[in-house]
């Protein structure tokens, strides 16, 4: 019974992670970011580490995803992503913060 519950939990959590990775690809996030290495922008695991423990991290990241930003990770600004809805930005921010 415990094994079955663990299997279901793993499937659900990995499905959510996969869905968000697909969303990041679909919204062109992966053109500038990767999970584990710097591309143009920082690696998602580095973003998660930087904001770890901040209770408003997901909201901050969701806002940056939509509006863009500059100066936090170096001289290259992140452009606004007007093709990303507020709900999608929230999903992406949650996924980024769960990246290890």
mmCIF file of C-alpha atoms in Angstrom:
data_model
loop_
_atom_site.group_PDB
_atom_site.id
_atom_site.type_symbol
_atom_site.label_atom_id
_atom_site.label_comp_id
_atom_site.label_asym_id
_atom_site.label_seq_id
_atom_site.Cartn_x
_atom_site.Cartn_y
_atom_site.Cartn_z
ATOM 1 C CA UNK A 1 0.000 0.000 0.000
ATOM 2 C CA UNK A 2 2.742 2.478 0.936
ATOM 3 C CA UNK A 3 4.604 1.649 -2.276
ATOM 4 C CA UNK A 4 1.487 2.369 -4.328
ATOM 5 C CA UNK A 5 0.978 5.716 -2.607
ATOM 6 C CA UNK A 6 4.617 6.635 -3.148
ATOM 7 C CA UNK A 7 4.366 5.680 -6.816
ATOM 8 C CA UNK A 8 1.264 7.831 -7.293
ATOM 9 C CA UNK A 9 2.864 10.776 -5.489
ATOM 10 C CA UNK A 10 6.000 10.473 -7.627
ATOM 11 C CA UNK A 11 3.973 10.267 -10.823
ATOM 12 C CA UNK A 12 1.925 13.298 -9.890
ATOM 13 C CA UNK A 13 4.902 15.400 -8.877
ATOM 14 C CA UNK A 14 6.993 14.456 -11.902
ATOM 15 C CA UNK A 15 4.005 15.076 -14.171
ATOM 16 C CA UNK A 16 3.712 18.565 -12.731
ATOM 17 C CA UNK A 17 7.442 19.147 -13.184
ATOM 18 C CA UNK A 18 7.262 17.841 -16.723
ATOM 19 C CA UNK A 19 4.275 20.053 -17.490
ATOM 20 C CA UNK A 20 6.156 23.109 -16.260
ATOM 21 C CA UNK A 21 9.286 22.173 -18.210
ATOM 22 C CA UNK A 22 7.088 21.875 -21.290
ATOM 23 C CA UNK A 23 5.515 25.248 -20.482
ATOM 24 C CA UNK A 24 8.979 26.814 -20.156
ATOM 25 C CA UNK A 25 9.904 25.377 -23.548
ATOM 26 C CA UNK A 26 6.616 26.491 -25.127
ATOM 27 C CA UNK A 27 6.968 30.053 -23.783
ATOM 28 C CA UNK A 28 10.575 30.269 -25.082
ATOM 29 C CA UNK A 29 12.151 30.496 -21.600
ATOM 30 C CA UNK A 30 14.687 27.843 -22.551
ATOM 31 C CA UNK A 31 16.156 30.122 -25.229
ATOM 32 C CA UNK A 32 17.934 32.015 -22.425
ATOM 33 C CA UNK A 33 17.798 29.623 -19.431
ATOM 34 C CA UNK A 34 18.589 26.003 -18.603
ATOM 35 C CA UNK A 35 17.886 23.995 -15.474
ATOM 36 C CA UNK A 36 21.501 23.367 -14.498
ATOM 37 C CA UNK A 37 23.736 25.836 -16.360
ATOM 38 C CA UNK A 38 23.941 29.520 -17.217
ATOM 39 C CA UNK A 39 22.992 30.304 -20.789
ATOM 40 C CA UNK A 40 22.176 33.996 -21.343
ATOM 41 C CA UNK A 41 20.353 34.109 -18.025
ATOM 42 C CA UNK A 42 21.044 32.146 -14.850
ATOM 43 C CA UNK A 43 20.378 28.438 -14.370
ATOM 44 C CA UNK A 44 17.020 27.738 -12.771
ATOM 45 C CA UNK A 45 18.729 25.846 -9.941
ATOM 46 C CA UNK A 46 20.765 28.986 -9.176
ATOM 47 C CA UNK A 47 17.624 31.122 -9.149
ATOM 48 C CA UNK A 48 15.959 28.668 -6.758
ATOM 49 C CA UNK A 49 19.026 28.712 -4.487
ATOM 50 C CA UNK A 50 19.197 32.526 -4.467
ATOM 51 C CA UNK A 51 15.539 32.960 -3.485
ATOM 52 C CA UNK A 52 15.276 29.901 -1.215
ATOM 53 C CA UNK A 53 13.598 30.737 2.082
ATOM 54 C CA UNK A 54 12.057 34.002 0.873
ATOM 55 C CA UNK A 55 8.317 33.709 1.420
ATOM 56 C CA UNK A 56 7.510 36.050 -1.485
ATOM 57 C CA UNK A 57 9.972 34.431 -3.922
ATOM 58 C CA UNK A 58 7.360 32.877 -6.204
ATOM 59 C CA UNK A 59 5.414 36.131 -6.485
ATOM 60 C CA UNK A 60 8.639 38.093 -7.200
ATOM 61 C CA UNK A 61 9.707 35.618 -9.868
ATOM 62 C CA UNK A 62 6.264 35.502 -11.486
ATOM 63 C CA UNK A 63 6.314 39.291 -11.767
ATOM 64 C CA UNK A 64 9.833 39.268 -13.253
ATOM 65 C CA UNK A 65 8.816 36.597 -15.753
ATOM 66 C CA UNK A 66 6.014 38.802 -17.083
ATOM 67 C CA UNK A 67 7.569 42.271 -16.706
ATOM 68 C CA UNK A 68 11.268 41.471 -17.148
ATOM 69 C CA UNK A 69 14.059 42.888 -15.024
ATOM 70 C CA UNK A 70 17.713 43.838 -14.837
ATOM 71 C CA UNK A 71 20.698 44.115 -12.550
ATOM 72 C CA UNK A 72 20.137 41.035 -10.390
ATOM 73 C CA UNK A 73 22.177 38.555 -12.464
ATOM 74 C CA UNK A 74 24.505 40.862 -14.363
ATOM 75 C CA UNK A 75 24.325 43.420 -17.156
ATOM 76 C CA UNK A 76 22.038 41.530 -19.576
ATOM 77 C CA UNK A 77 18.400 42.480 -18.900
ATOM 78 C CA UNK A 78 15.590 39.955 -19.014
ATOM 79 C CA UNK A 79 12.958 41.215 -21.441
ATOM 80 C CA UNK A 80 9.264 41.306 -20.611
ATOM 81 C CA UNK A 81 7.414 38.154 -21.616
ATOM 82 C CA UNK A 82 4.019 39.444 -22.642
ATOM 83 C CA UNK A 83 3.139 36.033 -24.130
ATOM 84 C CA UNK A 84 3.093 34.569 -20.581
ATOM 85 C CA UNK A 85 -0.136 34.953 -18.612
ATOM 86 C CA UNK A 86 -0.135 35.648 -14.880
ATOM 87 C CA UNK A 87 -1.242 32.052 -14.179
ATOM 88 C CA UNK A 88 1.499 30.649 -16.411
ATOM 89 C CA UNK A 89 4.078 32.891 -14.732
ATOM 90 C CA UNK A 90 2.959 31.572 -11.334
ATOM 91 C CA UNK A 91 3.297 27.971 -12.564
ATOM 92 C CA UNK A 92 6.746 28.699 -13.964
ATOM 93 C CA UNK A 93 7.881 30.443 -10.774
ATOM 94 C CA UNK A 94 6.724 27.474 -8.664
ATOM 95 C CA UNK A 95 8.593 25.101 -10.975
ATOM 96 C CA UNK A 96 11.763 27.208 -10.860
ATOM 97 C CA UNK A 97 11.655 27.348 -7.051
ATOM 98 C CA UNK A 98 11.317 23.549 -6.917
ATOM 99 C CA UNK A 99 14.406 23.093 -9.114
ATOM 100 C CA UNK A 100 17.407 21.613 -7.385
#
